[in-house]
Amino acid sequence: MVHNWIKRILQVSYRLLAVAVFLLIWEVAPRIGLADPTFLPPFSKVFTAFIDLISTGELFKHLYVSLRRSILGFSLGLAVSVPLGLLIGWFKGFEYLIDPLLQTFRQTSTLALFPVFILLFGIGELSKVAIIFWGVQWAILLNTIAGVKNVDPLLIKSAKSMGTSPFILFVKVIIPASVPSIFTGIRLSATTSILILIAAEMIGASAGLGFLLYDAEVKYQIPRMYASIITMSMLGLIVNYTLVAIEKRVTRWKEETAVV
């Protein structure tokens, strides 16, 4: 038991080694003149600014606002993209009809459309949720379509040979087999939703992580600026690993099938 714990600690330490080296270089470089401490302060100063943001509660206020916007826009995109992707991937006629329009929309830069969303929905919450909704849906949609199209033909033939109806085939075979690909799109879109939101908050907002970053930059509070960037990175990591854990739990049947 103790041996397993030691082995686990060594594995975690090894995985964090590159991060530790990076932080060490960040701390030392400005102090020995390899970087200008005005624009790249030592990591210890950034960490102090990060702790100050936590102790005052300001970080949690901005984090709450950003998460609320991101989750709402992401949830709307998920609710639209998954059903639409399943339909497009399964019904070739529908795909043939709608694919040119989807490809046109997909090639349009999300942030380039932000002024349009502001004109349509104003500078308040709705425009930010709308731009997140628009930006996150494409990775989910395309991965859902790919998941449906890449279902093993043998599974489909086996189900049909047993007299399975098209509806049951779609529900019992196509959708479960598409789940891993759908989760890949969800993970990509979850990170994208945060990035889009940060950019949107930097353009027009009075709260949120993007506003915190922009406000620190304008006021030349460099350690505070880097602290907000670190917060965004940590948020992205937490979201990604949370989705990975959920995916493993949902697709546990794949591992059981492989073992059998």
XYZ file of C-alpha atoms in Angstrom:
260
model
C 0.000 0.000 0.000
C 2.785 2.425 0.981
C 4.713 1.403 -2.123
C 1.743 2.317 -4.320
C 1.457 5.740 -2.688
C 5.171 6.416 -3.206
C 4.910 5.325 -6.829
C 1.896 7.580 -7.340
C 3.689 10.576 -5.792
C 6.719 10.009 -8.022
C 4.497 9.819 -11.113
C 2.749 13.091 -10.235
C 6.081 14.768 -9.461
C 7.487 13.651 -12.800
C 4.480 15.049 -14.663
C 4.844 18.388 -12.863
C 8.599 18.611 -13.449
C 8.306 20.644 -16.671
C 5.926 23.091 -14.974
C 8.308 23.494 -12.029
C 11.247 24.171 -14.362
C 9.213 26.735 -16.293
C 8.232 28.565 -13.098
C 11.827 28.510 -11.891
C 13.013 30.088 -15.145
C 10.224 32.658 -14.863
C 11.381 33.542 -11.334
C 15.082 33.737 -12.128
C 15.116 35.362 -15.600
C 13.858 38.833 -14.529
C 16.138 38.831 -11.465
C 19.357 38.212 -13.406
C 18.529 40.547 -16.276
C 17.493 38.015 -18.932
C 14.034 39.653 -19.035
C 12.791 43.120 -18.211
C 11.107 42.867 -14.764
C 8.868 45.786 -15.741
C 7.121 43.676 -18.359
C 7.857 40.225 -16.945
C 7.981 40.395 -13.136
C 9.263 37.373 -11.189
C 6.710 34.642 -10.632
C 6.740 35.292 -6.878
C 5.312 38.784 -7.454
C 2.653 37.392 -9.775
C 1.776 34.767 -7.185
C 1.474 37.468 -4.527
C -0.917 39.395 -6.777
C -2.875 36.183 -7.316
C -3.197 35.644 -3.550
C -4.290 39.270 -3.110
C -7.061 38.790 -5.677
C -8.231 35.714 -3.790
C -8.047 37.292 -0.328
C -10.093 40.327 -1.376
C -12.691 38.134 -3.097
C -12.313 40.081 -6.342
C -11.120 37.054 -8.287
C -14.165 34.996 -7.315
C -16.495 37.813 -8.359
C -15.007 37.990 -11.849
C -14.741 34.202 -12.076
C -18.417 33.781 -11.216
C -19.491 36.257 -13.897
C -17.340 34.602 -16.571
C -18.444 31.075 -15.646
C -22.107 32.081 -15.723
C -21.785 33.524 -19.218
C -19.642 30.671 -20.484
C -21.839 27.892 -19.108
C -25.010 29.453 -20.483
C -23.607 29.976 -23.984
C -21.938 26.571 -23.986
C -25.119 24.817 -22.828
C -27.152 26.454 -25.584
C -24.559 25.455 -28.174
C -24.534 21.897 -26.866
C -28.338 21.657 -26.929
C -28.410 22.731 -30.584
C -25.251 21.133 -31.998
C -25.595 17.552 -30.772
C -29.143 16.914 -32.106
C -28.345 18.778 -35.333
C -25.104 16.841 -35.789
C -26.877 13.518 -35.247
C -29.479 14.406 -37.851
C -26.956 15.644 -40.409
C -24.729 12.599 -39.930
C -27.595 10.108 -40.204
C -29.723 11.642 -42.954
C -27.600 12.145 -46.068
C -30.289 14.129 -47.853
C -30.440 16.639 -45.011
C -26.633 16.887 -45.015
C -26.593 17.516 -48.778
C -29.082 20.354 -48.304
C -27.574 22.128 -45.328
C -23.828 21.469 -45.667
C -23.017 24.465 -47.959
C -24.647 26.848 -45.464
C -22.878 25.270 -42.508
C -19.503 25.414 -44.230
C -20.020 29.092 -45.012
C -20.915 29.923 -41.421
C -18.075 27.786 -40.054
C -15.431 29.668 -42.032
C -16.551 33.013 -40.607
C -14.400 34.211 -37.713
C -16.339 34.221 -34.459
C -14.680 37.330 -33.047
C -15.170 39.148 -36.356
C -18.916 38.728 -35.815
C -18.853 40.178 -32.305
C -19.645 43.740 -33.509
C -22.653 42.288 -35.317
C -23.859 40.601 -32.134
C -23.426 43.883 -30.251
C -25.543 45.675 -32.864
C -28.228 42.990 -32.677
C -28.288 42.289 -28.929
C -26.612 45.298 -27.346
C -23.491 45.403 -25.199
C -25.063 43.534 -22.261
C -25.132 39.875 -21.275
C -27.118 38.649 -24.274
C -24.480 39.557 -26.849
C -21.766 37.741 -24.871
C -23.857 34.605 -24.438
C -24.769 34.726 -28.123
C -21.157 34.977 -29.310
C -20.181 32.039 -27.091
C -23.121 30.037 -28.440
C -22.016 30.790 -31.991
C -18.369 29.963 -31.404
C -18.672 26.718 -29.455
C -21.151 24.888 -31.622
C -18.909 24.130 -34.595
C -16.481 21.725 -32.938
C -19.376 19.873 -31.305
C -21.363 19.803 -34.527
C -18.534 18.563 -36.748
C -17.385 15.917 -34.279
C -20.954 14.693 -33.820
C -21.373 14.367 -37.591
C -18.045 12.536 -37.846
C -19.018 10.259 -34.964
C -22.236 9.204 -36.685
C -20.528 8.631 -40.027
C -17.694 6.603 -38.513
C -19.864 4.097 -36.662
C -18.630 0.588 -37.406
C -20.673 -0.713 -40.397
C -20.632 -4.185 -38.840
C -22.605 -2.885 -35.865
C -25.227 -1.424 -38.186
C -25.432 -4.573 -40.315
C -25.693 -6.800 -37.243
C -28.517 -4.695 -35.819
C -30.371 -4.666 -39.135
C -29.956 -8.427 -39.530
C -31.838 -8.857 -36.239
C -34.765 -6.854 -37.561
C -34.011 -3.674 -35.615
C -36.178 -0.746 -36.636
C -34.468 2.442 -37.916
C -35.475 4.357 -34.785
C -34.135 1.716 -32.379
C -30.981 1.427 -34.512
C -30.447 5.158 -34.228
C -31.071 5.267 -30.474
C -29.382 2.022 -29.406
C -26.460 1.840 -31.838
C -25.688 5.120 -33.593
C -25.937 7.502 -30.634
C -23.903 5.376 -28.145
C -21.221 4.690 -30.756
C -20.968 8.426 -31.485
C -20.487 9.465 -27.846
C -16.627 9.391 -27.819
C -16.462 11.662 -30.859
C -19.120 13.956 -29.382
C -17.090 14.287 -26.185
C -14.030 15.248 -28.215
C -16.034 18.117 -29.688
C -17.339 19.063 -26.241
C -13.816 19.271 -24.809
C -12.635 21.451 -27.689
C -15.674 23.696 -27.417
C -15.460 24.048 -23.639
C -11.991 25.570 -23.943
C -13.119 27.673 -26.898
C -16.031 29.066 -24.909
C -13.618 30.436 -22.299
C -11.311 31.970 -24.904
C -14.168 33.628 -26.786
C -15.656 34.962 -23.586
C -12.345 36.485 -22.458
C -12.025 38.332 -25.767
C -15.646 39.501 -25.577
C -15.214 40.736 -22.007
C -12.150 42.718 -22.999
C -14.181 44.606 -25.598
C -17.250 45.485 -23.592
C -17.816 44.435 -19.974
C -17.600 45.735 -16.437
C -16.895 42.357 -14.820
C -15.411 38.999 -15.722
C -11.920 37.565 -16.216
C -11.505 39.335 -19.551
C -12.357 42.656 -17.945
C -9.960 41.898 -15.084
C -7.159 41.266 -17.581
C -7.912 44.376 -19.625
C -8.308 46.577 -16.548
C -4.951 45.427 -15.146
C -3.250 46.066 -18.479
C -4.698 49.585 -18.824
C -3.727 50.462 -15.246
C -0.265 48.980 -15.816
C -0.682 46.508 -12.972
C 1.543 43.888 -14.608
C 1.645 41.247 -11.811
C -2.143 41.460 -11.557
C -2.391 41.043 -15.329
C -0.300 37.865 -15.269
C -2.307 36.599 -12.287
C -5.511 36.888 -14.325
C -3.863 35.020 -17.217
C -2.821 32.219 -14.849
C -6.401 32.048 -13.557
C -7.675 31.565 -17.104
C -5.141 28.797 -17.735
C -6.060 27.022 -14.511
C -9.749 27.302 -15.374
C -9.112 25.742 -18.778
C -7.173 22.864 -17.205
C -9.893 22.186 -14.646
C -12.611 22.186 -17.303
C -10.610 19.891 -19.582
C -9.757 17.294 -16.916
C -13.316 17.372 -15.575
C -14.667 16.572 -19.034
C -12.059 13.825 -19.464
C -13.227 12.225 -16.205
C -16.871 12.461 -17.283
C -16.029 10.975 -20.681
C -14.258 7.997 -19.087
C -17.273 7.342 -16.881
C -19.796 7.674 -19.714
C -17.782 5.554 -22.177
C -16.755 2.890 -19.679
C -18.597 0.369 -21.848
C -15.839 0.711 -24.466
C -13.198 -0.536 -22.032
C -15.436 -3.388 -20.887
C -16.056 -4.384 -24.506
C -12.324 -4.263 -25.269
C -11.569 -6.536 -22.310
C -14.186 -9.026 -23.394
